[in-house]
Structures are given as C-alpha cells and as structure tokens.
Coordinates of C-alpha atoms in Angstrom, one line a residue:
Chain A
X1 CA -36.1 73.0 -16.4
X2 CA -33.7 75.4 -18.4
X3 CA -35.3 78.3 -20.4
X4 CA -34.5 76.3 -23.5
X5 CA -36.8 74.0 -22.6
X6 CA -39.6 75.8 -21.0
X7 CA -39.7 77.5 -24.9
X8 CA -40.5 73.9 -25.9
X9 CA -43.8 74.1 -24.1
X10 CA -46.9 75.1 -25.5
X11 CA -48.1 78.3 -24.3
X12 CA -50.6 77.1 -22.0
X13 CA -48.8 74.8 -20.7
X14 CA -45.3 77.3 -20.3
X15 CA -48.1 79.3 -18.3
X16 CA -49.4 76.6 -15.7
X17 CA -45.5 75.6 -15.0
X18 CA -45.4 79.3 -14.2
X19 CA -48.3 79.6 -12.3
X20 CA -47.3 76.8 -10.5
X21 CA -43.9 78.1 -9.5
X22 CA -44.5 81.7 -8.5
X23 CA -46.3 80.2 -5.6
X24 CA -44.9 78.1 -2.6
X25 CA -45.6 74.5 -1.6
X26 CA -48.7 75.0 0.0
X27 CA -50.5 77.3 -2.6
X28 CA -49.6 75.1 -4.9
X29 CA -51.9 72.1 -3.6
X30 CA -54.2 75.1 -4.1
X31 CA -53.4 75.7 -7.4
X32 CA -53.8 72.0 -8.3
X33 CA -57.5 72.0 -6.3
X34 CA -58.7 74.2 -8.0
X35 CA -58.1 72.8 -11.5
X36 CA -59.4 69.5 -10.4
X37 CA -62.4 71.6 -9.9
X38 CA -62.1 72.6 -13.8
X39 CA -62.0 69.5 -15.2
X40 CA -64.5 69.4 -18.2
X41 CA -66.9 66.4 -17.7
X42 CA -67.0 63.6 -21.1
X43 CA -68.9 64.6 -24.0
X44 CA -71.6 61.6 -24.1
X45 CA -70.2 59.5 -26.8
X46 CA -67.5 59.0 -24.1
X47 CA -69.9 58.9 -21.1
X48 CA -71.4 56.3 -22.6
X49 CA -68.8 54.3 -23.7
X50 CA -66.4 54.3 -21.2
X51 CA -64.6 51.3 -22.1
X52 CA -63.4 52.6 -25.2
X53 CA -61.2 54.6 -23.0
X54 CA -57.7 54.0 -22.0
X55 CA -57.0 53.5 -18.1
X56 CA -54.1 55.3 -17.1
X57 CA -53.1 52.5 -14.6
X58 CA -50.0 54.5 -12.9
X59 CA -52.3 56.8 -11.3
X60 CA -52.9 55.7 -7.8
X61 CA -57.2 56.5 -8.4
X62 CA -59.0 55.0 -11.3
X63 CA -58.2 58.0 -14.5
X64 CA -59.8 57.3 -18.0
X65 CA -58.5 59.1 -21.3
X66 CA -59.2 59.5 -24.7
X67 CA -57.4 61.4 -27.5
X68 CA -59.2 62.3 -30.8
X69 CA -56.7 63.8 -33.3
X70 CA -58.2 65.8 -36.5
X71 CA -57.7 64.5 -39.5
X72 CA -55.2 66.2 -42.0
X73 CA -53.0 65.7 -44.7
X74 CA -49.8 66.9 -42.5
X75 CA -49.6 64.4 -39.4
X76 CA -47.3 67.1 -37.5
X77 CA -50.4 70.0 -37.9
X78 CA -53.2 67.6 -36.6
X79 CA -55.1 69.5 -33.8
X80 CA -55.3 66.5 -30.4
X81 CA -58.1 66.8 -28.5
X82 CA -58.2 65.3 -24.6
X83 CA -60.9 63.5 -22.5
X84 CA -60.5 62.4 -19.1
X85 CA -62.9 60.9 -16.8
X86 CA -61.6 60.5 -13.1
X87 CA -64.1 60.4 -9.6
X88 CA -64.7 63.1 -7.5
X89 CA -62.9 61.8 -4.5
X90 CA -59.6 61.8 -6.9
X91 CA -59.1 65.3 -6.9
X92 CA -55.3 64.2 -7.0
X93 CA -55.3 62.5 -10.1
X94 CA -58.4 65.3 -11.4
X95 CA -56.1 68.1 -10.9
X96 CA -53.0 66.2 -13.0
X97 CA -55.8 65.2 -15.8
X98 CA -56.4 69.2 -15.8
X99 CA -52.9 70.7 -16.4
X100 CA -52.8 68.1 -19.2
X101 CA -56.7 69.2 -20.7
X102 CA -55.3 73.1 -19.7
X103 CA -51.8 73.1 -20.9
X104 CA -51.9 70.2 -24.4
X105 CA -55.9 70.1 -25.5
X106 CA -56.2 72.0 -29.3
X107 CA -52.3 71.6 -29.7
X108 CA -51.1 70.2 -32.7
X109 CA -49.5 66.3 -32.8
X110 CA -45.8 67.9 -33.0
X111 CA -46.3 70.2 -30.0
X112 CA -47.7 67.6 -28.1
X113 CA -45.0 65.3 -28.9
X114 CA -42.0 67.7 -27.8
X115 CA -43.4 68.3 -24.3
X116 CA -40.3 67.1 -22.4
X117 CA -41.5 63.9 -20.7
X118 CA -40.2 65.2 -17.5
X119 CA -41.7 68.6 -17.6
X120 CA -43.4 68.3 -14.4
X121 CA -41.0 68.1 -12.8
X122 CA -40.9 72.1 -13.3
X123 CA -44.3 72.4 -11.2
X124 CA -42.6 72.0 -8.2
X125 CA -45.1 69.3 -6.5
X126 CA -43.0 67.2 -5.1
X127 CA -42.6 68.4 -1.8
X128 CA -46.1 68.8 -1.6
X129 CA -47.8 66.2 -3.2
X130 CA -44.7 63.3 -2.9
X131 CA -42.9 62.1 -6.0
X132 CA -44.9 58.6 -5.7
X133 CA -47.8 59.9 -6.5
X134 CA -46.4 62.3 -9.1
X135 CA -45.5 59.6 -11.1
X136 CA -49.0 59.2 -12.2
X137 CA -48.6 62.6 -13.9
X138 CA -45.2 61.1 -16.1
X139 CA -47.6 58.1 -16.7
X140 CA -50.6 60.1 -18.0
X141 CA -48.5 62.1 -20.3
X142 CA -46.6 58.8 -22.0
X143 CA -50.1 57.9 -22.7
X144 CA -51.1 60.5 -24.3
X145 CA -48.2 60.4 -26.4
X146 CA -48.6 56.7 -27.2
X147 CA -52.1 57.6 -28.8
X148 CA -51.3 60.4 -30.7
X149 CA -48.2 58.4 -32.1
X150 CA -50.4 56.0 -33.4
X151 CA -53.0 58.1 -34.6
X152 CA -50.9 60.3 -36.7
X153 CA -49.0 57.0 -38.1
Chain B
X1 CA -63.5 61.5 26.4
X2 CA -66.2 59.2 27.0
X3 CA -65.9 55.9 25.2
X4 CA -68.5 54.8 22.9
X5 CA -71.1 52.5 24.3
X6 CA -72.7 51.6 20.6
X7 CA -73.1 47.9 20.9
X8 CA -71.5 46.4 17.7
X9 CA -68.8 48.3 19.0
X10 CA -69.0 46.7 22.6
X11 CA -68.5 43.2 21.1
X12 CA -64.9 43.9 19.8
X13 CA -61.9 43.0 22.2
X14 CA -60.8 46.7 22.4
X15 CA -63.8 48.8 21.8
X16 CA -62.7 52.0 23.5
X17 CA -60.5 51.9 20.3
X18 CA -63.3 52.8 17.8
X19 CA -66.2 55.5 17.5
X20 CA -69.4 55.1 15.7
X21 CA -70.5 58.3 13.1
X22 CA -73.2 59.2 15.2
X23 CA -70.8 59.2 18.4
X24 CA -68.7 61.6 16.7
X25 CA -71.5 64.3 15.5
X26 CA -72.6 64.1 18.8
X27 CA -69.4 64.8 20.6
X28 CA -67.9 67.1 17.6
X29 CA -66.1 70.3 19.1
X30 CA -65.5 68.9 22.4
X31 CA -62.7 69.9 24.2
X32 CA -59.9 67.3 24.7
X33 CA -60.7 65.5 21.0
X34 CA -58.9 66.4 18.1
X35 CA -60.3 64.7 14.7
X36 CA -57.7 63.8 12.1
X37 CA -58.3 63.1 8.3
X38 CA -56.2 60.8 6.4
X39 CA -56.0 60.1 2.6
X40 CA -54.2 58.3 0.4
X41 CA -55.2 61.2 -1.7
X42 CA -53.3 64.5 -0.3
X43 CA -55.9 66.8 -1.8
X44 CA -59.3 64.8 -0.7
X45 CA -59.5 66.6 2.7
X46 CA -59.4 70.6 1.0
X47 CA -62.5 69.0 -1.1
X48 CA -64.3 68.7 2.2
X49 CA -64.1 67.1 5.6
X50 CA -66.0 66.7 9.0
X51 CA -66.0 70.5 10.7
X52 CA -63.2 71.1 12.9
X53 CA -60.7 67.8 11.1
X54 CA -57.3 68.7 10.5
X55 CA -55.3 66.8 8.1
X56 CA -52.6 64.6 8.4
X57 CA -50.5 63.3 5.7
X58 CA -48.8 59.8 5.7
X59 CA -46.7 60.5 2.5
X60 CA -45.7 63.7 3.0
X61 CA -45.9 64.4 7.1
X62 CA -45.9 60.8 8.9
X63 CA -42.5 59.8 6.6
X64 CA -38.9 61.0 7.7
X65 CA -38.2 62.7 4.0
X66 CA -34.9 61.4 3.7
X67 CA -34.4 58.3 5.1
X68 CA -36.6 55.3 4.9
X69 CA -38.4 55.8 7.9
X70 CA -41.1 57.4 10.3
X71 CA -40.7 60.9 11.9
X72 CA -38.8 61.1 14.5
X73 CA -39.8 62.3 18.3
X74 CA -39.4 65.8 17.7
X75 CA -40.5 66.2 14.3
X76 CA -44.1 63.9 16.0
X77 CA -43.9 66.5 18.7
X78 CA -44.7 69.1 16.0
X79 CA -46.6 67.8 13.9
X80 CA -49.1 67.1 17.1
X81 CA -48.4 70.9 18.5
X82 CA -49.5 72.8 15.6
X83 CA -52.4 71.0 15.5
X84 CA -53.6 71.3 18.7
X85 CA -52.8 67.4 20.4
X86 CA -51.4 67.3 23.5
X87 CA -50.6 64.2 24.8
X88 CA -53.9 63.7 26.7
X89 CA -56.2 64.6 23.4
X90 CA -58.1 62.1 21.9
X91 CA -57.6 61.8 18.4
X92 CA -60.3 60.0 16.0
X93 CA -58.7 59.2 12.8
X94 CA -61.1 58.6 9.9
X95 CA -59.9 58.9 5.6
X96 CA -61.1 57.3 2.4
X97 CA -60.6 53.6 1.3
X98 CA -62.2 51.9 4.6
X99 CA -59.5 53.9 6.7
X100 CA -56.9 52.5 5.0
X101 CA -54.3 55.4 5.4
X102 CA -56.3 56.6 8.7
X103 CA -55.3 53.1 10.1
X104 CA -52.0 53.7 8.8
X105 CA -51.4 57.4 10.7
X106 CA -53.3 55.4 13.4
X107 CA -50.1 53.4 13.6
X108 CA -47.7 55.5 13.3
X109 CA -49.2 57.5 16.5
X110 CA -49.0 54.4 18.4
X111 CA -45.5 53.6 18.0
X112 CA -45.1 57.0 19.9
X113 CA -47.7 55.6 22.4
X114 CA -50.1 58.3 22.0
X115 CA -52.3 57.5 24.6
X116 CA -56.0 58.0 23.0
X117 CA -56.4 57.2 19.7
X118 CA -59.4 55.7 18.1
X119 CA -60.7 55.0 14.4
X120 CA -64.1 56.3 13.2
X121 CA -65.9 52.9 11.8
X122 CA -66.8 53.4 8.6
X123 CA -64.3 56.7 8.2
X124 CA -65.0 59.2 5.6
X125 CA -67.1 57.3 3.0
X126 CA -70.0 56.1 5.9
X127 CA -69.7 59.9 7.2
X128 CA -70.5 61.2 3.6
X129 CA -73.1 58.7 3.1
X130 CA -75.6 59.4 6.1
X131 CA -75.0 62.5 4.4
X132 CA -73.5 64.6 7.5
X133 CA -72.0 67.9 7.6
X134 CA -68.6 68.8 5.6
X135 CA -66.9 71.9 5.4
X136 CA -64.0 73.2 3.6
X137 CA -63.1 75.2 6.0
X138 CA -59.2 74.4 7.4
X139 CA -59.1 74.7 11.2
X140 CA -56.5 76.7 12.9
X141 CA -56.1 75.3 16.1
X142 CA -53.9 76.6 19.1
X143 CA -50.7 75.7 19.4
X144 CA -50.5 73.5 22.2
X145 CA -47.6 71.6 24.0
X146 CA -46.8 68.1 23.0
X147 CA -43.6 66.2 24.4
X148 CA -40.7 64.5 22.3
X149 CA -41.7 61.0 23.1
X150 CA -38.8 58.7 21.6
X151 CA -40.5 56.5 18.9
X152 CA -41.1 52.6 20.3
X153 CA -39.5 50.6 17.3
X154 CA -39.5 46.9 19.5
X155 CA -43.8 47.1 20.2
X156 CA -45.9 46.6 17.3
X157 CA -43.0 46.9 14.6
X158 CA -41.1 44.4 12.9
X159 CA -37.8 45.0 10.6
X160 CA -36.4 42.9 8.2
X161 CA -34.0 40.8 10.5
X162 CA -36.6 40.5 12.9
X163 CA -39.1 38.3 10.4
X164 CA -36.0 36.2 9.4
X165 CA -35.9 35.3 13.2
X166 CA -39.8 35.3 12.9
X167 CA -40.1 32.6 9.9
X168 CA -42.0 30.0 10.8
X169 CA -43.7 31.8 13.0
X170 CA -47.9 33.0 12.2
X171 CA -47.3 35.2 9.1
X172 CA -50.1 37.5 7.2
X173 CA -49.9 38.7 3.9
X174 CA -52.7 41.4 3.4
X175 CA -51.7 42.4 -0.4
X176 CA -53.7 41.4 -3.2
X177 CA -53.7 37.8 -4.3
X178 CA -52.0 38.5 -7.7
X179 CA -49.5 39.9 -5.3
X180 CA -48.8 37.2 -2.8
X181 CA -48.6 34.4 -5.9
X182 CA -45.9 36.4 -7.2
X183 CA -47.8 36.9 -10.4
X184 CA -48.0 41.0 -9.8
X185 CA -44.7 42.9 -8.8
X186 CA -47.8 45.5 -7.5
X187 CA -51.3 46.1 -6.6
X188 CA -53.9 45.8 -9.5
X189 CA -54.1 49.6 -11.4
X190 CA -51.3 50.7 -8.6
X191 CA -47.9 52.1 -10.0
X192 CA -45.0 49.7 -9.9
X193 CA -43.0 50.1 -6.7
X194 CA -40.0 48.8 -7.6
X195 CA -39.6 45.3 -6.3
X196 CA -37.5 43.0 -7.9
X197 CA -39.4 40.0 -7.1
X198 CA -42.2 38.6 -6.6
X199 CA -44.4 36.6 -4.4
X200 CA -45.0 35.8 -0.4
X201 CA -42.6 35.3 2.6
X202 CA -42.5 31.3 3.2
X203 CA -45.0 30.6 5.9
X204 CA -47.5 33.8 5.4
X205 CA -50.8 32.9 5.2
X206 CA -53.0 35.3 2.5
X207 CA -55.7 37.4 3.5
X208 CA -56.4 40.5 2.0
X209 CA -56.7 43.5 4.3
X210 CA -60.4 44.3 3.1
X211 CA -62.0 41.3 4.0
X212 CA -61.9 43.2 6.9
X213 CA -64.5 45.6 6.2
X214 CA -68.1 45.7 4.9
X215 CA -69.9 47.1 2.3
X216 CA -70.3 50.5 4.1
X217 CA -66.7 50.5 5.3
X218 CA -67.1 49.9 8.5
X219 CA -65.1 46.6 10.2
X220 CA -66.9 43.7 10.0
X221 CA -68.5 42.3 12.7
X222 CA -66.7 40.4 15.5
X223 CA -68.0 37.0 15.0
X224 CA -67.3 37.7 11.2
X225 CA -63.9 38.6 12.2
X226 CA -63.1 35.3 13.9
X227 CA -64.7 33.4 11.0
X228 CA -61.7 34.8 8.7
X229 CA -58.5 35.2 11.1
X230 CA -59.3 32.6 13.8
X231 CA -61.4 29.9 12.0
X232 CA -60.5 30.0 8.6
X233 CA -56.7 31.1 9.5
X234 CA -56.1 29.3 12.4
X235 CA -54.6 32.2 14.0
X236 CA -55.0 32.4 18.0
X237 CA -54.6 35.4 20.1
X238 CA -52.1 34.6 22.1
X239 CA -49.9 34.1 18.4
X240 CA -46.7 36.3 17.7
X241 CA -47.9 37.5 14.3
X242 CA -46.7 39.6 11.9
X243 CA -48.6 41.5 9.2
X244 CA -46.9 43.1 6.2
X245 CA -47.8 44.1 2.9
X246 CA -46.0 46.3 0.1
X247 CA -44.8 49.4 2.1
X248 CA -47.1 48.8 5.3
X249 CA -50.0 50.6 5.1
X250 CA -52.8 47.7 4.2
X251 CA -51.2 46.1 6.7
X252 CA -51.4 48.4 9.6
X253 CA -55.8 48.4 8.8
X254 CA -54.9 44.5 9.7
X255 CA -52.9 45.2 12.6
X256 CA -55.8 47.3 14.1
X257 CA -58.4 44.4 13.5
X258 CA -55.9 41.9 15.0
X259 CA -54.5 43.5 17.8
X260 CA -57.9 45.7 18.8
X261 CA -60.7 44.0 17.4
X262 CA -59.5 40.8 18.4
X263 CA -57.6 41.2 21.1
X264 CA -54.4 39.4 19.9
X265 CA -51.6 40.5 22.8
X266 CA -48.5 40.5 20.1
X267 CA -48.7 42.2 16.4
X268 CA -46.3 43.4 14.7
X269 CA -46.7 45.5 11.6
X270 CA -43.5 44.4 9.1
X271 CA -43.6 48.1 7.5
X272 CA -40.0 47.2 5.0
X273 CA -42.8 45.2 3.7
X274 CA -42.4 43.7 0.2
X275 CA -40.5 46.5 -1.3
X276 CA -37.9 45.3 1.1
X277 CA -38.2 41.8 0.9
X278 CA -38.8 41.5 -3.0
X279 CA -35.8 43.3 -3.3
X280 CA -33.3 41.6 -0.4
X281 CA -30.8 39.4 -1.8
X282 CA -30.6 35.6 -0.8
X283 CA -33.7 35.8 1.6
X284 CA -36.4 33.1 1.1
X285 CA -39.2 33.6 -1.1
X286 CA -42.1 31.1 -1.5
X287 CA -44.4 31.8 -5.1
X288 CA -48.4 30.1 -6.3
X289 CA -51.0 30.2 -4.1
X290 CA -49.4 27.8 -1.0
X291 CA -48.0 29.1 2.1
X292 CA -44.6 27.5 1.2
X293 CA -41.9 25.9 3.1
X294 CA -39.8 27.5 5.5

C-alpha cells in the first residue's frame, strides 16, 4: 500500500496497519490474538436477536454483523457503528471482526466507504495466517460497505 | 508407548492407531510422545491447548508454499526436528471440528511413513469438555534429529490421472450433499474455492465425512461404522477406494476411518480433490443425487 493510500485510512485504522507491520510474521499472529480477545460482546438488542444480523458467509467460522448508521441530514457525515458476534473457538475470524470494530466503528459513512477494499493486504498476514483464510477479512469489509451503502441511500 | 487398551477402542481394525482422553492425561509428559494440535483455525491453539502440545499448521506448515503440494522430505525433516519428533516418537494428533485438520496432518505424516502416529478420539472439543487441563503456554522442545525420508506419493495418495484409471472403481465423495449434486460450487458458509464446476466424479458414492463421528466428536462406534460404509455403501475391505473431497482434508478424517478403523488394505486419499476436478477440462462429471454412469 503506497503512502497515498495509507492517508486514505482512518486513523485508527492507518495505526493497526502500522502496528501490524512493525512486527514480524510471528508477532503478528500475536497481534491479531490479542484483538480477538478485545472484541466487544453484542449489546442485547443484538444478543437477542441474532437473526437480524448479516452472516458474513466468506469467513471460514460462523461471523455475525450489524451496522447502525446515525441519522443525518448529510449521508457522507453519518457516524457507522459495528457489531459482530463470532465464537470463542474463532479467534481467527474474532481477531479480523476486531481490526474492523478497532480501525472503522464511529467513522463517518464517507470514510468508511474509501477504505481501499484491499487494505489488508498492508497487514502483512499472509504468510502467517494463509491468503485463504484472509479472504474472509476482504469479505467482511464488502459487507460492511454493502450496509452502509444502503443505509445512507 | 504403550497402546491403549480402552475397549471401544479395541473393537476397531487398527486400534493402536487411536488414544482415548483419559489415555492421554495419563501418559502426558512421557518421554518418546510428542502431542500435536491441529486447527483449521491457525490461532485456536495460542487460545489454549493440552500442556506440553505443539502446533502444527496444515495451511501454512504441512503445504509446499509455492507449488501445489505437500512439504517435501527436508522441509518434514524440520518441521519434525524443531519440535522435538524423531522418527521413533509417538505423535497424538488432536484439533477442533472432530479432528478434521488433525486427520488431515495425520496424513500428511503418513505419506512420509512416520512410524507412530495416532489420533486422540474426540480431539480438542471432548478434551475441553471433560473439562481437562489447558495452557497457553508454547512448549519449546529440544531440537532433536529427524531424517529426510522421501515423501511416498504411490501408498495412500491418488492424483488426477490415477482416478481416471480408477473410474469405475469404489469411489467416496465425503463433501457436503449440496456439493456432490453439483448444486454448490462450495461447502455451505465456506468461501468459494474456485471450481469451475460442479458436482461428483461418475461412480462416487456420497457420504459425508461426519457421519463418521458422534455427538462428542469421537468416531462412531465400529459396528456403526460398518452400518454406513459396508452395509449401507456396499464397500468391502479388500476394495481399491478412493476418497476425495474439495482440497483433501474431509477426506483424509475418511481415509483414517476406512483404512484404520476398518481395516480396508487399499485407500487412497484423492488430495487434487474437486478444485482439480471441477476445474479439469473434458474429464467426466456426473450431477443430482445418483452415482452416475461411468
């Protein structure tokens, strides 16, 4: 990812790619563990209504999302808010879910909609995690874009 | 190491080939056995695993990472060195999904002939449940010797020319069956691998690799074994059969209950799979729910 488009990232997101690649292969599995560990749990009008949720079916264990938008008069300004719901034993799949919730959640629509589609590439995780299953990360954040798209029609 | 004498275990045609949980606490830390975790998901082992279990990873360790194709008898050599396998260790596999990918690196050590390796029944989620002691604590094991076998590719593993040659010969298809009508290019909720097309090599019969196991992921019983592949399937053990699936993993957890469990004398695990086949110009493909003509 050129500098150009790292500036296109929002900055908690510019901050994780960083974080992600000042490290090598092996404390970057770290890395990713440990947000998997940080994953916020779903608010209850989620938890109990889990099938209003969209399953993000590329990921190789069972992920859940949600995307709120506020409301507003300019579509671009709305603030998108991010739920995920994925098991324990997907710590994989968790830890993606997490850069998303760390790097995107409280952005505005516009900012989440210029996140290069291909940003994670910049993370550096295919060595250590296989590009197979990192295409569950691509997957997740096409998703997230699809909903905002439509809420901010 | 001493085989376990557990008697469900006793019934199957190979039981030196599996270990019960409460084998395996008991005999945890013993010199000469090396316990391996495998996942399908890379980070499930630095959550936890049984004290002492390194990790080994299909995707990223067991696969040659250019070419399509295993390790090769060096790069095996290594990966069994650093963790402390020598060639007369015994190494217990266990993982998640009913030891689907521990079945898989299982395998993938047997095509080097590594002489002692057994599957934990049940594997990860039957450990967790009788609520047993995990750690998160990485082993560092001595460095131990471990020779550069050359990798058997004629045994238990079947290419692409080798089923043409095989058609009309005993055939399983372990994949979904969504997958084997042609219906799904894919598992259910799985990413889309890339085949081009869909449905079953002409001939294979379609039983899903998880009918092998019970409810608390261990393998079914013997008897209930039979019922499915022998019965039901009409397979025999003395059948040339070979197992595939989408890349080759479900179908190495079938290979184990056929060629172990059962006692079948020749299985072949097709590893090409469906993401070779389904893409393979002008070879046969049979789609619906029959077997198909060859």
């Amino acid at each position: 990812m050129s500098t150009q488009e790292r500036r296109t990232l929002p900055p908690r997101l510019a901050e994780l790619v960083e974080d992600f690649t000042d490290v090598g292969p092996s404390d970057r599995l770290q890395l990713l563990l440990e947000l998997s560990q940080e994953l916020p749990g779903l608010p209850a009008r989620f938890a109990d209504a889990a099938d209003t949720m969209e399953q993000v079916h590329e990921c190789q264990s069972p992920l859940f999302l949600a995307v709120e938008v506020d409301p507003g008069e300019d579509a671009a300004e709305r603030g998108v808010h991010l739920f995920f719901s994925a098991p324990p034993e997907a710590p994989t799949t968790r830890g993606f879910a997490a850069i998303m919730h760390t790097g995107l959640d409280g952005e505005s629509a516009a900012d989440v909609l210029a996140v290069p589609n291909d940003f994670y590439t910049a993370l550096g995780l295919s060595q250590a995690v296989s590009p197979l299953r990192l295409r569950g990360m691509a997957a997740i954040l096409a998703r997230i874009k699809n909903q905002v798209r439509v809420a901010t029609a | 190491m001493p085989y376990d004498t557990d008697p469900k275990l006793a019934e199957y045609a190979h039981p030196e080939r599996l270990v019960s949980t409460e084998w395996l606490a008991q005999n945890l830390g013993t010199d000469g056995l090396v316990v391996a975790e495998s996942d399908e998901d890379v980070l499930l082992y630095d959550t936890g695993h049984i004290p002492g279990a390194v990790k080994v990873d299909w995707h990223t360790e067991l696969n040659d990472p250019v070419t399509r194709d295993y390790v090769d008898g060096a790069r095996f050599a290594e990966i069994c060195a650093e963790r402390g396998i020598s060639r007369d260790t015994t190494v217990v596999f266990y993982g998640d999904k009913n030891n689907w990918w521990a079945a898989y690196a299982l395998w993938v050590f047997s095509l080097f002939d590594h002489p002692d390796v057994r599957l934990l029944d049940g594997g990860r989620a039957k450990w967790t449940a009788e609520g047993r002691e995990m750690t998160t604590e990485v082993p560092k094991p001595e460095r131990v010797d471990y020779p550069v076998v050359e990798r058997d590719d004629r045994t238990i593993r079947a290419f692409r020319d080798d089923v043409l040659t095989h058609l009309g010969k005993p055939l399983v298809d372990v994949r979904s069956p969504g997958e084997y009508t042609g219906e799904l290019l894919h598992m259910p909720d799985y990413p889309q691998e890339g085949a081009v097309r869909g449905g079953h090599i002409p001939g294979a019969a379609s039983v899903p690799w998880a009918r092998a196991a019970a409810e608390d992921a261990t393998f079914k019983s013997r008897a209930e074994l039979e019922a499915i592949y022998r019965q039901e399937q009409g397979l025999a053990p003395t059948d040339d059969v070979v197992a595939y699936c989408r890349i080759g993993e479900r179908s190495s957890h079938t290979w184990f209950v056929l060629s172990h469990l059962l006692g079948f004398s020749k299985v072949r695990n097709y590893d090409g799979s469906w993401t070779e086949w389904g893409n393979t110009v002008r070879v046969p493909i049979a789609t619906g729910p029959e077997r198909g003509q060859v």
